[in-house]
mmCIF file of C-alpha atoms in Angstrom:
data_model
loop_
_atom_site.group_PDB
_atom_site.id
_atom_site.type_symbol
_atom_site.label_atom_id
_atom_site.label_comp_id
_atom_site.label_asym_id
_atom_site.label_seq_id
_atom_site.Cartn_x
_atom_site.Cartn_y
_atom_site.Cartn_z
ATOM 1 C CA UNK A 23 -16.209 -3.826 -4.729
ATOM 2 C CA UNK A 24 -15.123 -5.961 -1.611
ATOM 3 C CA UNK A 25 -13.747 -9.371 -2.938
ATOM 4 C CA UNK A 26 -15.236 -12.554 -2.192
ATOM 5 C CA UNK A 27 -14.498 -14.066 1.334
ATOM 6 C CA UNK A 28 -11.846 -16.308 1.147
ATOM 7 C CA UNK A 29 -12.092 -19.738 2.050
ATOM 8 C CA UNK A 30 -9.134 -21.687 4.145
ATOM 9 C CA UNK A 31 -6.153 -22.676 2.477
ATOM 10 C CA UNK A 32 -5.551 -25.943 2.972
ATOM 11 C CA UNK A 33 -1.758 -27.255 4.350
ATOM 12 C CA UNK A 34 0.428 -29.094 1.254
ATOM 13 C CA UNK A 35 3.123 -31.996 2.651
ATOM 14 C CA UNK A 36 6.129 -29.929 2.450
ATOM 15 C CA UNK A 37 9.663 -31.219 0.220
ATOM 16 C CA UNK A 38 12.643 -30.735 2.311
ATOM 17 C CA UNK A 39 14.534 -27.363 1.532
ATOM 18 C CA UNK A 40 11.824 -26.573 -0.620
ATOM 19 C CA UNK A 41 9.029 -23.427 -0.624
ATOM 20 C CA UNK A 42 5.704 -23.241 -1.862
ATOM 21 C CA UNK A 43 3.284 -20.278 -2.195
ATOM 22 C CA UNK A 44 -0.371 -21.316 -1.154
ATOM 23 C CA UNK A 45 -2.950 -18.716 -2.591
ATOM 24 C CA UNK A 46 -6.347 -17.746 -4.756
ATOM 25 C CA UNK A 47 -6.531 -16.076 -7.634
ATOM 26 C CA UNK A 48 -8.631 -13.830 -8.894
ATOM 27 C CA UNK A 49 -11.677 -15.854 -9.740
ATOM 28 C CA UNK A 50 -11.249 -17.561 -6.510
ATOM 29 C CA UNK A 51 -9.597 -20.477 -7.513
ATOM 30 C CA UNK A 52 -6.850 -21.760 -5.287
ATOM 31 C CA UNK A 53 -3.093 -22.007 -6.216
ATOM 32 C CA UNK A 54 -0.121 -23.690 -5.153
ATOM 33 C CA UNK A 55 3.173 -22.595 -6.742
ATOM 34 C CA UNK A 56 6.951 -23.414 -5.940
ATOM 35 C CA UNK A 57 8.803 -20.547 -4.939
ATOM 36 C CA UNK A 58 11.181 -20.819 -8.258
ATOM 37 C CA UNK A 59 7.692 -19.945 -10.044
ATOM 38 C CA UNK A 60 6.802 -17.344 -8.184
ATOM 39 C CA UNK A 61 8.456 -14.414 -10.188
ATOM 40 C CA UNK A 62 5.854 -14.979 -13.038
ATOM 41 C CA UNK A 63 2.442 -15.086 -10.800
ATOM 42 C CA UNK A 64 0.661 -11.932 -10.515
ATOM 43 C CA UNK A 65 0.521 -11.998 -7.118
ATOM 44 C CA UNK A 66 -0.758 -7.799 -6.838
ATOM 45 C CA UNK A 67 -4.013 -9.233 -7.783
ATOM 46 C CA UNK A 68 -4.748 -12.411 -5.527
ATOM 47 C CA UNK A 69 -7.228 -12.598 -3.004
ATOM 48 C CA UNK A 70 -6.406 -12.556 0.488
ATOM 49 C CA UNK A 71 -4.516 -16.014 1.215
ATOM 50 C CA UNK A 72 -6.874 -15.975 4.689
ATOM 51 C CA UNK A 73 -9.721 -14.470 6.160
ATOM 52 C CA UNK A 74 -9.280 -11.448 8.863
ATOM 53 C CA UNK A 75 -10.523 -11.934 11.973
ATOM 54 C CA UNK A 76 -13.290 -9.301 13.430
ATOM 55 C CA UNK A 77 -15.016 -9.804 16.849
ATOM 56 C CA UNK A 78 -15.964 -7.495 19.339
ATOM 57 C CA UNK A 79 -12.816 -6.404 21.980
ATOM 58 C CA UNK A 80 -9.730 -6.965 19.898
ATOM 59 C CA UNK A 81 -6.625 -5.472 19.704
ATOM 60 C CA UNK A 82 -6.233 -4.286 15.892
ATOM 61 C CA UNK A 83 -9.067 -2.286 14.560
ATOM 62 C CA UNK A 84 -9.467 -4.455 10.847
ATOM 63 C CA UNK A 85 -10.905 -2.977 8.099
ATOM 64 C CA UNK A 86 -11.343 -1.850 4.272
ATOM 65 C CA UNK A 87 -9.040 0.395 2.094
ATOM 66 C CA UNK A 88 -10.221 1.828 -1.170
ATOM 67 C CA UNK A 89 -6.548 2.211 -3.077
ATOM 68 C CA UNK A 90 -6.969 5.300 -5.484
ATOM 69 C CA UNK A 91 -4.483 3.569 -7.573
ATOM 70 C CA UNK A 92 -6.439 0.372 -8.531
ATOM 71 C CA UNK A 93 -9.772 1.639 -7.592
ATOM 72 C CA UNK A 94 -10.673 -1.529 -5.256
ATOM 73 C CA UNK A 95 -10.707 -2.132 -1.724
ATOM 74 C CA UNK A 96 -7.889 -4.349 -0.113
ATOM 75 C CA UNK A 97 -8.772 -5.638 3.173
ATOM 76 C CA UNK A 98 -6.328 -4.919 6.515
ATOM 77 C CA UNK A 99 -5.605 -6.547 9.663
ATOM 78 C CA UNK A 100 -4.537 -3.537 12.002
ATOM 79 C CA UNK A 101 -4.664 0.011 12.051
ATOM 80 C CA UNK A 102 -1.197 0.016 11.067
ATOM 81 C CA UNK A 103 -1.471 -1.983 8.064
ATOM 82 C CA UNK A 104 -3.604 0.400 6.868
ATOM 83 C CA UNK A 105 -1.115 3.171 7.338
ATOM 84 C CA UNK A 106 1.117 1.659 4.995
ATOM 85 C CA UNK A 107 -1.681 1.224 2.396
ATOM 86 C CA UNK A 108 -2.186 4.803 1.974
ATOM 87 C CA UNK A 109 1.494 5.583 2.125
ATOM 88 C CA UNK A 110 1.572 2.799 -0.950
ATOM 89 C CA UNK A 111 -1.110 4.547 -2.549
ATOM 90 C CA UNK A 112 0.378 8.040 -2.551
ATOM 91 C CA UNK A 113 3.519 6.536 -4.117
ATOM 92 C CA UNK A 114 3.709 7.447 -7.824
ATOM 93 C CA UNK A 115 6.085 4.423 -8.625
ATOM 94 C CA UNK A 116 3.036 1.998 -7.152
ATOM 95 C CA UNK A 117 1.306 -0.277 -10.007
ATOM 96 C CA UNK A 118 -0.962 -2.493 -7.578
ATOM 97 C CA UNK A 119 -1.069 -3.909 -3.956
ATOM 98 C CA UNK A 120 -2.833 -6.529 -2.275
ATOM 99 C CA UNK A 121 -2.821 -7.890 1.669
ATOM 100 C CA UNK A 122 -2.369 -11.444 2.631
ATOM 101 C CA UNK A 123 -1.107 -12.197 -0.962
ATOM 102 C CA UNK A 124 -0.199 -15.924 0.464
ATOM 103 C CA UNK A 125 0.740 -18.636 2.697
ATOM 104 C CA UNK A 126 4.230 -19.440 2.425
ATOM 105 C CA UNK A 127 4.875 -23.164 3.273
ATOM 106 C CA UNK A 128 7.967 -24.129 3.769
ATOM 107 C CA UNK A 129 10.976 -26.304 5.511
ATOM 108 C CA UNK A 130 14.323 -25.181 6.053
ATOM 109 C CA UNK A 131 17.488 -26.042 8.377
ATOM 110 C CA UNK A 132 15.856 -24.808 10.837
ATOM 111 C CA UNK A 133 12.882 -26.857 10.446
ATOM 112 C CA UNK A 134 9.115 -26.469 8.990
ATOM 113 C CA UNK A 135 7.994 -22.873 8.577
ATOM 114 C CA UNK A 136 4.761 -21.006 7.406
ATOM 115 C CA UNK A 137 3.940 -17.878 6.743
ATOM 116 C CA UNK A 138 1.141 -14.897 5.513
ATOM 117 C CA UNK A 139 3.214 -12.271 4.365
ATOM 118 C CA UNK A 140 0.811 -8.583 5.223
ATOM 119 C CA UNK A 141 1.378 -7.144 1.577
ATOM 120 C CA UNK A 142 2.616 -7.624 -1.776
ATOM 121 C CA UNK A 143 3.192 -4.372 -3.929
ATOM 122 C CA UNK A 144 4.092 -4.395 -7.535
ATOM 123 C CA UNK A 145 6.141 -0.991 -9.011
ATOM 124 C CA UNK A 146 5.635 -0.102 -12.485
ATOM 125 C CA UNK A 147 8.678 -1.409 -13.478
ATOM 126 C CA UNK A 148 7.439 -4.737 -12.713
ATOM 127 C CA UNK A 149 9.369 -5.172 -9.746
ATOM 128 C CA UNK A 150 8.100 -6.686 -6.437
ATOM 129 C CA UNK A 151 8.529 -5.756 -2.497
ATOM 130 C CA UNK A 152 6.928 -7.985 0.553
ATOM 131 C CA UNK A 153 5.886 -6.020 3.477
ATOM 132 C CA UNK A 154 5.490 -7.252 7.161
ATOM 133 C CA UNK A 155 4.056 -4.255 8.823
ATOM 134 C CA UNK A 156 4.862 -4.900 12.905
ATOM 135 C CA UNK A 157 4.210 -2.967 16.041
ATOM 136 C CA UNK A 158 7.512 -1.237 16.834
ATOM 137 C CA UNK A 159 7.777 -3.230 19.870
ATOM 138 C CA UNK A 160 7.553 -6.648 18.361
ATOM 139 C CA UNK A 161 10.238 -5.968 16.131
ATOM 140 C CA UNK A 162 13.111 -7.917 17.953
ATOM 141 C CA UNK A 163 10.937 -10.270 19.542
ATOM 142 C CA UNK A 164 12.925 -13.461 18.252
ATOM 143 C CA UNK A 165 10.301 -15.377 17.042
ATOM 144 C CA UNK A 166 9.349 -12.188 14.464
ATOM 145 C CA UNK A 167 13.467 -11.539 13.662
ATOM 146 C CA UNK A 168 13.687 -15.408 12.421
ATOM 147 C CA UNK A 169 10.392 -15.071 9.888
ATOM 148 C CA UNK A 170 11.437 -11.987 8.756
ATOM 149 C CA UNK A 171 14.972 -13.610 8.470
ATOM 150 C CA UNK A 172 13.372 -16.539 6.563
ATOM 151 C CA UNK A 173 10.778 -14.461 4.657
ATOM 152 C CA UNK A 174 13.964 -11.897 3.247
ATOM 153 C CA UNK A 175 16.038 -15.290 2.124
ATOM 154 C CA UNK A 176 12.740 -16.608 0.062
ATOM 155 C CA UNK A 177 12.526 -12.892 -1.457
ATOM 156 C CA UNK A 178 16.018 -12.596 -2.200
ATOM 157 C CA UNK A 179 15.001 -16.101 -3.942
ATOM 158 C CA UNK A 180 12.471 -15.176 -6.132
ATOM 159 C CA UNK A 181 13.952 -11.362 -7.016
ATOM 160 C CA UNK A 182 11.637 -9.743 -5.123
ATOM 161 C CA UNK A 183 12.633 -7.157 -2.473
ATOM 162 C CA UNK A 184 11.394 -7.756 1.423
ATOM 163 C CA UNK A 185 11.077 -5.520 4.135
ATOM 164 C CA UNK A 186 9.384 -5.285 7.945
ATOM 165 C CA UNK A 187 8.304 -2.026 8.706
ATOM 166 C CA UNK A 188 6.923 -0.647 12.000
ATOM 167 C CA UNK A 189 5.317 3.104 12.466
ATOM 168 C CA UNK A 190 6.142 5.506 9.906
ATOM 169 C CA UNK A 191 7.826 8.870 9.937
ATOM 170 C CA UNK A 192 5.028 11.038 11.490
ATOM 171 C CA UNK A 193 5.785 14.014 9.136
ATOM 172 C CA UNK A 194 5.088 11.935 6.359
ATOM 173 C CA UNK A 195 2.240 10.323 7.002
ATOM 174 C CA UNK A 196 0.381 13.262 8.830
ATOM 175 C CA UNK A 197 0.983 14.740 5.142
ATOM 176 C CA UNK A 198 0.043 12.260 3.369
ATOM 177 C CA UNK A 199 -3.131 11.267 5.656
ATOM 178 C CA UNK A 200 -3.735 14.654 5.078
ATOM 179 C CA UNK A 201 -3.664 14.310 1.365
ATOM 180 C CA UNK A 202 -5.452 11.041 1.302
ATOM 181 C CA UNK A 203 -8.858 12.645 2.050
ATOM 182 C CA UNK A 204 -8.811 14.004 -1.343
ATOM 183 C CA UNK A 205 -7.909 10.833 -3.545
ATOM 184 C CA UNK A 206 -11.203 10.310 -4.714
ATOM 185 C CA UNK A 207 -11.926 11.444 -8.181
ATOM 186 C CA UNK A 208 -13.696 14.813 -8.708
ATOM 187 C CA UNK A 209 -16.789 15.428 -9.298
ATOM 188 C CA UNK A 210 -17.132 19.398 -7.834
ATOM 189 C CA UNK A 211 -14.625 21.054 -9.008
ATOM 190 C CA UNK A 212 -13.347 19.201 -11.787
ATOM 191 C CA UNK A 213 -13.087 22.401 -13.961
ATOM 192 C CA UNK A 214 -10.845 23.946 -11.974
ATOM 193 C CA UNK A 215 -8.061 21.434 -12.703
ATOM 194 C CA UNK A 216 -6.345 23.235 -15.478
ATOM 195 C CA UNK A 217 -6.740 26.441 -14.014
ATOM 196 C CA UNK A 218 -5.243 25.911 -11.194
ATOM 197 C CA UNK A 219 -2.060 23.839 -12.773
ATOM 198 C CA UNK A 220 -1.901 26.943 -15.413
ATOM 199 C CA UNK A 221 -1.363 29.318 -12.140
ATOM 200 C CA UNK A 222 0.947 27.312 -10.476
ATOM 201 C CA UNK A 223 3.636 27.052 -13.794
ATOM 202 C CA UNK A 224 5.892 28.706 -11.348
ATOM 203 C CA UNK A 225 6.003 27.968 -7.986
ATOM 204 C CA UNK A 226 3.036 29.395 -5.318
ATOM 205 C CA UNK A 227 2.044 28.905 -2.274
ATOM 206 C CA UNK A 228 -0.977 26.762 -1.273
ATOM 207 C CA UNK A 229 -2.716 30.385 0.317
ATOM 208 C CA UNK A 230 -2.041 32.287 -2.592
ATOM 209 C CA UNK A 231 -2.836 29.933 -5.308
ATOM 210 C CA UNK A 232 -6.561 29.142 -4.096
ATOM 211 C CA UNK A 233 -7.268 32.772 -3.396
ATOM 212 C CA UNK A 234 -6.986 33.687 -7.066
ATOM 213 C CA UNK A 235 -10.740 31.481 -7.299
ATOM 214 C CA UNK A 236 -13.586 33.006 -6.641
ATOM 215 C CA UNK A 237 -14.952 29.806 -4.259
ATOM 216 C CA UNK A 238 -11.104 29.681 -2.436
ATOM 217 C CA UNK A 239 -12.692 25.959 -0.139
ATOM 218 C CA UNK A 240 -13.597 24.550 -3.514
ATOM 219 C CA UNK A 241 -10.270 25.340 -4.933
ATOM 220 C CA UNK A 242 -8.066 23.964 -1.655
ATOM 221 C CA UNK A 243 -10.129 20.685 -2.098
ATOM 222 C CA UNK A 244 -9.099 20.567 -5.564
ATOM 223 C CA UNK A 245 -5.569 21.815 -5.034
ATOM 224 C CA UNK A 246 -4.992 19.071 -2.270
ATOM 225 C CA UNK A 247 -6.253 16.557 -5.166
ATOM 226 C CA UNK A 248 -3.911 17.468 -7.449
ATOM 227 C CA UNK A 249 -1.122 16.932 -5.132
ATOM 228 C CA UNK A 250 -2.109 13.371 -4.005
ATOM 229 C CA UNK A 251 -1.808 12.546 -7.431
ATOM 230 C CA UNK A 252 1.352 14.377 -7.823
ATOM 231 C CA UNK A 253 -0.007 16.656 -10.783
ATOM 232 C CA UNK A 254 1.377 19.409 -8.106
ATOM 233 C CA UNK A 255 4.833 18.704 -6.864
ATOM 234 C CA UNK A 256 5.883 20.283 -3.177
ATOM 235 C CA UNK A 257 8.715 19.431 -0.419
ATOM 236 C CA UNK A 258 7.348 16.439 1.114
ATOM 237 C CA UNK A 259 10.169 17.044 3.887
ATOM 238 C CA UNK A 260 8.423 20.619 5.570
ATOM 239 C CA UNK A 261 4.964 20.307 7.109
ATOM 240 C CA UNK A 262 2.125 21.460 4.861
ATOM 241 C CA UNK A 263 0.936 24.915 5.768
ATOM 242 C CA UNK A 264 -0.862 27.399 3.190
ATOM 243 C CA UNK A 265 2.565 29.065 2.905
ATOM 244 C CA UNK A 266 3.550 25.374 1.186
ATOM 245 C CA UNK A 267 4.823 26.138 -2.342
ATOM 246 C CA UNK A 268 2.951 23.950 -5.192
ATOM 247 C CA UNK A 269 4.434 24.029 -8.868
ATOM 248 C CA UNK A 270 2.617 21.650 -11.855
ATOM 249 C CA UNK A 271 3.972 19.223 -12.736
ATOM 250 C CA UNK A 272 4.005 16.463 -15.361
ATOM 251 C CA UNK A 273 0.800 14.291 -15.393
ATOM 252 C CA UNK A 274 1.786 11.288 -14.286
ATOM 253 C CA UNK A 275 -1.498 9.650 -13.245
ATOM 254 C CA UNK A 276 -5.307 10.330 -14.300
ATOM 255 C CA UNK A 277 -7.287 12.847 -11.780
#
């Protein structure tokens, strides 16, 4: 389900050389926290701190992501945003992620500051990372390099790791875009789950492993499922091709 539209954070009078985060739970209900708090605020599962723009002729293409790991969709600003939220998704470490977490407000040396981080992902080992995701090209723009610069200190603050990221690595994500078609559950094929994991005990290639089922396009749609979810471990560092070698692995999350 889409969340509610968010309404518009309003500004807090700021403490010198002090940080706040500005955002809405999940009911709706909007927070302010000091930075020193911030560690124990579930921030994975905030609504978007403000709303994203649409309107005909604009430069990013906005839009909805359904996260296979959280079944819900998170809203994005940008094409490239959205990259990242599938690369999130296909990472088996990933608890929860959300976009536009909050507003930081804040004053520094350097003067007042504010800031809406792009997204806040939660590992299952309860740690934290803050993404910026930036068009290459923007990257050393010095405006950018000082709130990243800011935005890292804050992190390293709180305990939470911080990073600005720009395109990915086009093997990986033309693998796992790939992949990503498949990460809804399964309703077709469902029974051909634990056949297919029994056959692939040793390692197989992609080719040879559907063509042992007697419907080989069901079976690839299935196979390609199980390796989103990483019930089917391969080399994520070689292009997938039906010569790809699958072997089962350890279930780590539910198909």
């Amino acid at each position: 389900m889409t969340p509610p539209r968010p309404r518009t954070l309003r500004p807090v009078r700021m403490v010198r050389d002090r940080a706040y985060l500005h955002y809405f739970d999940p009911g709706g209900t909007e927070r302010l926290t000091p930075a020193g708090h911030a560690a124990g605020v579930a921030f994975e599962d905030a609504l978007p701190a403000r709303e994203i723009p649409s309107y005909a002729g604009q430069h990013h293409t906005p839009g909805h992501y359904w996260a296979a790991t959280t079944d819900r969709m998170v809203g994005y600003e940008s094409y490239l945003e959205s990259k990242w939220m599938k690369l999130l998704d296909f990472d088996p470490e990933l608890a929860a992620f959300s976009a536009q977490p909050f507003t930081i407000e804040a004053q520094d040396a350097e003067g007042a500051w504010q800031h809406t981080p792009d997204l806040f992902v939660r590992w299952r080992d309860g740690s934290a990372l803050l993404l910026d995701v930036k068009d290459d090209n923007r990257m050393h723009v010095p405006a950018v390099a000082q709130q990243a610069r800011r935005t890292a200190a804050l992190c390293e603050q709180i305990g939470w790791d911080y990073d600005m990221v720009g395109e990915p690595d086009s093997l990986r994500w033309a693998t796992v875009s790939w992949l990503a078609g498949y990460r809804r559950p399964l309703r077709a094929g469902k029974d051909l789950t634990s056949p297919l994991r029994r056959l692939a005990q040793k390692a197989v290639p992609i080719g040879e492993l559907v063509s042992f089922q007697p419907v080989p396009e069901l079976a690839r749609a299935v196979v390609y499922h199980l390796m989103w979810h990483h019930q089917l471990t391969f080399d994520q560092t070689r292009p997938l091709r039906d010569h790809t070698h699958v072997r089962a692995a350890d279930l780590r999350r539910p198909a």
